Amino acid sequence: MSKSTKANQSTKAAKPVKAAAAPVTAAPVVAKQAGQGIKKVVLAYSGGLDTSIILKWLQDEYGCEVVTFTADIGQGEEIEPARAKALKMGIKPENIHIEDLREEFVRDFVFPMFRANALYEGEYLLGTSIARPLIAKRLVEIAKKSKADAISHGATGKGNDQVRFELGAYALLPGVKVIAPWREWDLLSREKLLAYADKHGIPVDFKKRKGGAPYSMDANLLHISYEGGVLEDPSFEPEANMWRLTVSPEKAPNKAETIELTYVKGDVVAINGVKMSPAQVLTKLNELGGKHGIGRLDKVENRYVGMKSRGCYETPGGTILLTGHRAIESITLDREVLALKDDLMPRYARLVYNGYWFSPERELLQGLIDKSQETVNGTVKLKLYKGTIMCTGRESKTDSLFDMKISTFDDDGGAYNQADAAGFIKLNALRLRIGANVKAKREAAAKPARKTAGKGAAKPVAKKAAAKKAGKTK
């Protein structure tokens, strides 16, 4: 559910990053909220080791009833086992919620974000960021339905996810109480977590006990991210077998593949003429992009909490969506509308990254963006080849602003009067001409002053030379 799995160092990988000599601040342990009437908590539960430990810890430390929520947002793992694990941990059947949210995730979160062409720091397609508001939304809805007193998540106190979960929850339920175990407990090492699991009979698979993966992974229908562990050294190149969704460009097919995307109001509704639901679209594009080695990213980004973080991402379908969307917008959006969207995009992307999906400013921007998409209709042809995407055609039969009669290099039959360009250019050059004239006057005025200063400086030298010459004559 959250990026809380602690990665372990690989024995074969690069040397671990040395810890700083001293922490920047000595953060106090957050006091538990026990005694504040918390009797029931809704936990974002994946069924993995970390959230299983959190489940037991909540029962022990807070003495409360736990409700579990497990979401299928396309992480590619079987989620039903979470039900059996929750039952084994003593959770009542009616308190176990497992939901397939793939369509809602793509329709109401991923697609709106791609209408904005959102990229965080120019590269990151926000795969983890955009999943958190949906999970927060369902946590709050289940809390209301089950009359719970608090919600809980497995995000650490160092990352962005804690902010995203909690800002979303507070926006939707202002009085909600949040329990974030990683900010409260002292189980801050793998050894302590395993010891707690053994003490309380929480199953630990062999891989976890022997060290597990050399990094932490988070997956959904939009992407997979890899962080921590061996990747904490930003100079370390990840091993080839880390990547799960994409083949390497070197091993991608030697033959290019061209696909056609059909857009209605900025969203893809069909691939190669076959109508699909939002989740089906993204699933198919992941398959196509992964096959051709598209969508890998190795990035050092700036977390909202202030530190830099290195992450590797696979977003094959999203990378195709972005390229296609910009292509269809290029012929259906007015120049200044497109420029305004590009100006606003970094702000929009930061809002998503920092957890402000439910903020009034993001919703205001979304309204503006969605209004612009009313004319973004048509088809785009994209050629996929060895990690690259090239647009080879775009067409809109109803909304294209591309007028061939005007833009042609051949005889346009008077559709465009080229003589008009002279006045257009002179008017746009007026301020440049005025500025150049003023500069020339300043420079001209400065020349006499420099000449006068030069003559005055030469006089003492001339007198000295004359005196020296007279002396020689004598």
C-alpha positions as a printed Julia matrix, in Angstrom:
474×3 Matrix{Float64}:
   0.0     0.0     0.0
   2.81    2.45    0.79
   6.48    2.71    0.19
   7.35    1.51    3.67
   9.26   -1.68    2.94
  12.81   -1.21    4.16
  15.34   -2.28    1.57
  18.42   -4.22    2.51
  21.89   -3.88    1.09
  23.01   -6.41   -1.5
  26.29   -8.13   -0.82
  27.2    -7.91   -4.52
  26.34   -4.25   -5.0
  28.1    -0.95   -4.44
  29.37    0.03   -1.02
  26.7     1.53    1.21
  26.56    5.27    1.57
  28.32    6.41    4.73
  26.08    7.96    7.35
  26.54   11.61    8.22
  28.63   12.36   11.28
  25.67   13.86   13.08
  22.0    14.39   12.25
  20.87   17.83   11.21
  18.31   17.84   14.03
  17.47   15.51   16.85
  13.8    14.9    16.21
  11.84   13.89   19.31
   9.75   10.75   19.24
   6.11   11.61   18.62
   3.95   10.84   21.59
   1.33    8.18   21.06
  -2.26    9.25   20.86
  -3.39    6.5    23.2
  -5.87    7.74   25.75
  -7.5    10.07   23.25
 -10.48    7.82   22.69
  -9.08    5.81   19.79
 -11.03    2.58   19.75
 -11.05    1.75   16.03
  -8.43    2.43   13.35
  -8.54    1.93    9.57
  -5.14    0.7     8.35
  -3.86    0.88    4.79
  -2.88   -2.79    4.66
  -0.9    -4.53    1.93
  -0.53   -7.85    3.71
   3.26   -7.55    3.62
   5.64   -7.74    6.54
   5.66   -4.05    7.46
   1.9    -3.51    7.51
   1.4    -6.85    9.28
   3.73   -5.63   12.02
   1.86   -2.32   12.11
  -1.44   -4.17   12.45
  -0.19   -6.07   15.51
   1.51   -2.97   16.92
  -1.76   -1.01   16.73
  -3.56   -3.79   18.57
  -0.91   -3.87   21.29
  -0.02   -0.2    21.71
  -3.45    1.31   21.27
  -5.6    -1.62   22.35
  -7.92   -0.76   19.48
  -9.97   -2.61   16.89
  -8.3    -2.59   13.48
 -10.06   -2.31   10.13
  -7.91   -3.19    7.1
  -8.12   -1.66    3.64
  -6.31   -3.26    0.71
  -6.52   -1.64   -2.73
  -5.82   -3.16   -6.11
  -4.46   -0.27   -8.17
  -2.62   -2.5   -10.6
   0.43   -3.38   -8.52
   0.58   -6.74  -10.26
   0.4    -8.82   -7.1
  -2.37  -11.04   -5.8
  -4.19   -9.12   -3.08
  -6.63  -11.74   -1.84
  -3.97  -13.35    0.42
  -4.21  -10.15    2.47
  -7.66  -11.32    3.59
  -6.31  -14.6     4.96
  -3.46  -12.81    6.72
  -5.82  -10.28    8.27
  -8.12  -13.05    9.52
  -5.14  -14.84   11.02
  -4.23  -11.62   12.85
  -7.67  -11.59   14.45
  -9.42   -9.09   12.2
 -13.17   -9.59   11.92
 -14.38  -10.51    8.39
 -16.61   -7.45    8.25
 -13.57   -5.27    9.02
 -11.58   -6.47    6.0
 -11.96   -4.3     2.88
 -10.36   -5.42   -0.41
 -11.24   -3.35   -3.47
 -10.38   -3.22   -7.17
  -9.75    0.49   -7.82
  -7.93    0.23  -11.14
 -10.59    1.94  -13.25
 -11.15    4.73  -10.74
  -7.4     5.2   -10.4
  -6.83    5.74  -14.12
 -10.11    7.54  -14.9
 -10.19   10.0   -11.99
  -6.52   10.46  -11.15
  -4.09    9.38  -13.89
  -5.99   10.74  -16.9
  -6.71   14.17  -15.35
  -3.03   14.49  -14.49
  -1.97   13.62  -18.04
  -4.32   16.25  -19.44
  -1.93   18.67  -17.74
   1.17   16.95  -19.22
   2.52   16.89  -15.68
   6.22   16.23  -15.12
   7.9    16.82  -11.76
  11.28   18.49  -12.18
  11.03   17.97  -15.92
  11.26   14.15  -15.82
   9.21   12.27  -13.21
   5.73   11.16  -14.31
   4.43   11.08  -10.7
   3.48    7.41  -10.6
   3.64    7.03   -6.82
   2.39   10.55   -6.07
  -0.9    10.18   -7.97
  -1.86    6.92   -6.24
  -1.79    8.34   -2.72
  -4.84   10.64   -2.88
  -7.04    7.74   -4.01
  -5.87    5.57   -1.1
  -6.39    8.48    1.31
  -9.88    9.01   -0.1
 -10.9     5.4     0.47
  -9.31    5.32    3.94
 -11.46    8.28    4.94
 -14.61    6.84    3.36
 -14.14    3.51    5.16
 -13.39    5.35    8.41
 -16.68    7.24    8.09
 -18.61    4.08    7.2
 -17.13    2.0    10.01
 -17.22    4.9    12.51
 -13.5     4.59   13.15
 -11.61    7.11   15.26
  -8.4     7.21   13.23
  -6.57    6.05   10.12
  -3.07    4.61    9.88
  -0.47    4.13    7.15
   2.97    2.58    6.73
   4.84    5.57    5.29
   8.09    6.57    6.96
   8.84    9.92    8.57
  11.45   10.73    5.92
   9.43   10.45    2.75
   6.75   12.18    0.74
   4.04    9.57    1.2
   3.3    10.52    4.8
   2.53   14.04    3.57
   0.41   12.84    0.66
  -1.69   10.44    2.74
  -2.27   12.9     5.54
  -2.9    16.05    3.51
  -5.46   14.1     1.53
  -7.11   12.75    4.67
  -7.25   16.13    6.4
  -8.71   17.77    3.29
 -11.54   15.22    3.19
 -12.06   14.74    6.93
 -10.59   17.71    8.83
 -10.96   16.15   12.28
  -9.42   12.79   11.41
  -6.71   11.41   13.67
  -3.7     9.87   11.96
  -1.41    7.23   13.43
   1.95    6.96   11.66
   3.88    4.16   13.42
   7.21    4.99   11.77
   7.09    8.36   13.54
   6.28    6.76   16.9
   7.89    3.38   17.39
  11.52    2.39   17.9
  11.44   -0.45   15.35
  13.78    1.47   13.08
  16.01   -1.38   11.92
  15.43   -4.62   10.02
  16.66   -6.6    13.0
  14.14   -4.99   15.35
  11.31   -5.55   12.88
  12.2    -9.24   12.5
  12.52   -9.66   16.25
   9.06   -8.11   16.74
   7.62  -10.38   14.06
   9.13  -13.48   15.68
   7.91  -12.47   19.12
   4.33  -12.08   17.91
   4.2   -14.98   15.47
   4.01  -12.83   12.32
   5.16  -14.94    9.34
   8.39  -13.79    7.7
   9.28  -15.31    4.33
  12.75  -16.62    3.64
  13.77  -13.73    1.39
  12.87  -11.13    4.0
  14.8   -13.0     6.68
  17.85  -13.4     4.45
  17.89   -9.79    3.35
  15.19   -9.48    0.72
  15.49   -7.21   -2.27
  18.42   -4.75   -2.44
  15.93   -1.88   -2.78
  12.35   -0.88   -1.98
   9.65   -1.15   -4.66
   6.28    0.5    -5.12
   4.04   -0.5    -8.0
   0.71    0.47   -9.51
  -0.86    0.54  -12.96
   1.08    3.67  -13.91
   4.59    2.68  -12.85
   7.07    0.83  -10.65
   9.54    2.75   -8.51
  12.77    1.49   -7.0
  14.43    3.3    -4.08
  16.69    2.76   -1.11
  19.3     0.12   -0.46
  21.98   -0.05   -3.12
  20.32    2.82   -5.0
  21.14    5.25   -2.2
  24.51    5.71   -3.87
  23.55    7.97   -6.8
  26.63    6.86   -8.75
  25.72    3.17   -8.59
  24.24    1.79  -11.82
  21.34   -0.57  -11.04
  21.66   -4.15  -12.15
  19.87   -5.09  -15.36
  17.58   -7.57  -13.59
  16.07   -4.83  -11.4
  13.71   -3.63  -14.12
  10.36   -5.44  -14.19
   8.1    -3.74  -16.75
  10.51   -3.0   -19.57
  13.16   -4.8   -21.58
  16.4    -2.9   -22.08
  16.42   -0.82  -25.27
  19.37   -2.91  -26.46
  17.25   -6.07  -26.29
  14.07   -4.5   -27.67
  12.79   -5.67  -31.1
  14.84   -4.56  -34.08
  11.63   -3.68  -35.92
   9.68   -0.54  -35.03
   5.97   -0.73  -34.21
   3.49    2.03  -35.06
   0.37    2.45  -32.94
  -2.61    4.79  -33.25
  -4.21    6.49  -30.26
  -7.71    7.98  -30.43
  -8.39   10.97  -28.18
 -11.68   12.38  -26.92
 -11.41   15.53  -24.78
  -7.78   14.81  -24.01
  -8.19   11.16  -22.95
  -7.24    8.06  -24.94
 -10.38    6.04  -25.67
  -9.04    3.57  -28.25
  -5.78    1.96  -29.35
  -5.46    0.94  -32.99
  -9.2     1.52  -33.38
 -10.17   -0.77  -30.5
 -12.23    0.98  -27.82
 -10.98    0.45  -24.28
 -11.7     1.58  -20.74
  -9.13    3.83  -19.0
  -7.52    0.95  -17.1
  -7.45   -1.19  -20.23
  -5.77    1.64  -22.15
  -2.98    1.98  -19.61
  -2.53   -1.79  -19.3
  -2.16   -2.13  -23.09
   0.23    0.81  -23.35
   2.36   -0.67  -20.56
   2.58   -3.86  -22.56
   3.53   -2.06  -25.78
   5.97    0.32  -24.13
   7.59   -2.4   -22.05
   8.12   -4.52  -25.15
  10.08   -1.7   -26.81
  12.1    -0.62  -23.76
  10.24    2.65  -23.26
   9.83    4.56  -20.01
  12.92    4.0   -17.86
  14.16    6.85  -15.67
  17.03    7.16  -13.18
  16.58   10.41  -11.25
  17.75   12.33   -8.21
  14.75   14.37   -7.07
  13.98   16.85   -4.32
  11.6    15.49   -1.71
   9.06   17.81   -0.13
  10.62   17.26    3.31
  13.84   18.86    2.04
  16.28   16.06    1.22
  17.39   14.74   -2.14
  16.44   11.19   -3.09
  17.55    8.9    -5.89
  14.81    6.82   -7.51
  14.53    4.62  -10.59
  11.2     4.46  -12.38
   9.49    2.44  -15.09
   6.53    4.2   -16.69
   6.11    2.71  -20.18
   2.42    3.45  -20.72
   2.64    6.88  -19.15
   5.57    7.86  -21.35
   3.52    6.97  -24.43
   0.51    8.87  -23.06
   2.54   12.03  -22.57
   4.08   11.97  -26.05
   0.74   11.27  -27.7
  -1.11   13.92  -25.74
   1.36   16.65  -26.59
   1.09   15.61  -30.25
  -2.7    15.89  -30.42
  -2.61   19.18  -28.5
  -0.14   20.58  -31.03
  -2.87   20.78  -33.7
  -5.95   21.35  -31.55
  -4.91   24.01  -29.02
  -4.42   27.7   -29.64
  -0.82   28.91  -29.32
  -1.4    31.0   -26.2
  -3.57   28.35  -24.54
  -0.78   25.84  -25.05
   1.79   28.3   -23.72
  -0.35   29.0   -20.65
  -0.67   25.26  -19.96
   3.09   24.89  -20.23
   3.6    27.78  -17.81
   1.22   26.25  -15.27
   2.39   22.65  -15.64
   5.37   22.79  -13.22
   3.13   24.31  -10.54
   0.51   21.6   -11.13
   3.17   18.86  -10.99
   4.53   20.17   -7.68
   1.03   20.18   -6.21
   0.61   16.51   -7.13
   4.09   15.56   -5.93
   3.7    17.37   -2.62
   0.3    15.87   -1.82
  -2.09   18.73   -2.62
  -4.42   16.81   -4.91
  -7.5    17.84   -2.92
  -6.39   21.46   -2.51
  -8.5    24.31   -3.93
  -5.6    25.48   -6.11
  -5.17   22.08   -7.78
  -8.91   21.84   -8.39
  -8.9    25.37   -9.83
  -6.06   24.47  -12.18
  -7.83   21.24  -13.13
 -10.92   23.15  -14.15
  -8.84   25.38  -16.41
  -6.98   22.39  -17.88
 -10.14   20.36  -18.47
 -11.77   23.33  -20.21
  -8.83   23.42  -22.62
  -9.33   19.76  -23.46
 -12.79   20.17  -25.02
 -11.18   20.46  -28.45
  -8.44   17.88  -27.93
 -10.01   15.25  -30.17
  -8.46   13.16  -32.91
  -5.84   10.52  -33.57
  -2.08   10.28  -33.18
   0.33    7.8   -34.74
   3.41    6.92  -32.7
   6.38    4.81  -33.74
   7.94    2.79  -30.89
  11.53    1.69  -31.32
  14.26    0.73  -28.84
  13.33    3.06  -26.0
  12.2     5.91  -28.24
   8.83    7.3   -29.34
   8.38    9.33  -32.52
   5.13   10.92  -33.58
   4.62   10.15  -37.26
   1.17   11.7   -37.71
  -1.63   13.55  -35.98
  -5.14   14.37  -37.2
  -8.31   15.99  -35.91
 -11.23   16.06  -38.32
 -13.29   18.34  -36.08
 -10.87   20.56  -34.16
  -7.58   20.92  -36.05
  -6.19   24.47  -36.14
  -3.68   23.47  -38.8
  -4.76   25.25  -42.01
  -2.8    23.84  -44.94
  -4.01   26.64  -47.26
  -2.33   29.19  -45.03
   0.79   27.27  -43.97
   1.74   25.9   -47.4
   5.02   26.91  -49.03
   3.3    26.72  -52.41
   0.94   29.3   -53.9
  -1.75   29.88  -51.26
  -4.12   31.7   -53.59
  -4.12   34.82  -51.43
  -5.02   33.09  -48.17
  -2.05   34.79  -46.56
  -0.65   38.17  -47.65
   3.09   37.96  -47.16
   3.4    41.75  -47.39
   1.58   41.99  -44.06
   4.65   40.51  -42.37
   6.66   43.72  -42.91
   4.43   45.82  -40.67
   4.11   43.0   -38.16
   7.88   42.72  -37.87
   8.41   46.51  -37.62
   5.86   46.84  -34.84
   7.44   44.0   -32.89
  10.88   45.52  -33.49
   9.81   49.01  -32.34
  10.93   48.6   -28.72
  14.19   47.01  -29.89
  14.87   49.94  -32.23
  14.07   52.49  -29.53
  16.35   50.71  -27.08
  19.17   50.52  -29.64
  18.87   54.26  -30.4
  19.03   55.2   -26.72
  22.07   52.96  -26.23
  23.81   54.57  -29.2
  23.19   58.06  -27.76
  24.63   57.03  -24.37
  27.75   55.67  -26.01
  28.16   58.75  -28.18
  27.85   61.03  -25.14
  30.44   59.0   -23.26
  33.14   59.33  -25.99
  34.06   63.06  -25.46
  34.39   62.46  -21.74
  36.82   59.6   -22.36
  38.87   61.78  -24.79
  39.08   64.64  -22.27
  40.16   62.31  -19.5
  42.79   60.83  -21.81
  44.34   64.21  -22.65
  44.56   65.26  -19.01
  46.3    62.07  -18.04
  48.93   62.49  -20.79
  50.14   65.99  -19.72
  52.35   65.01  -16.74
  54.06   62.4   -18.86
  54.71   64.92  -21.65
  56.21   67.5   -19.2
  58.46   64.88  -17.67
  59.73   63.77  -21.08
  60.39   67.39  -22.11
  62.37   68.08  -18.94
  64.45   64.98  -19.46
  65.22   66.05  -23.07
  66.27   69.55  -21.91
  68.63   68.06  -19.38
  70.4    66.02  -22.01
  70.8    69.14  -24.2
  72.55   71.01  -21.4
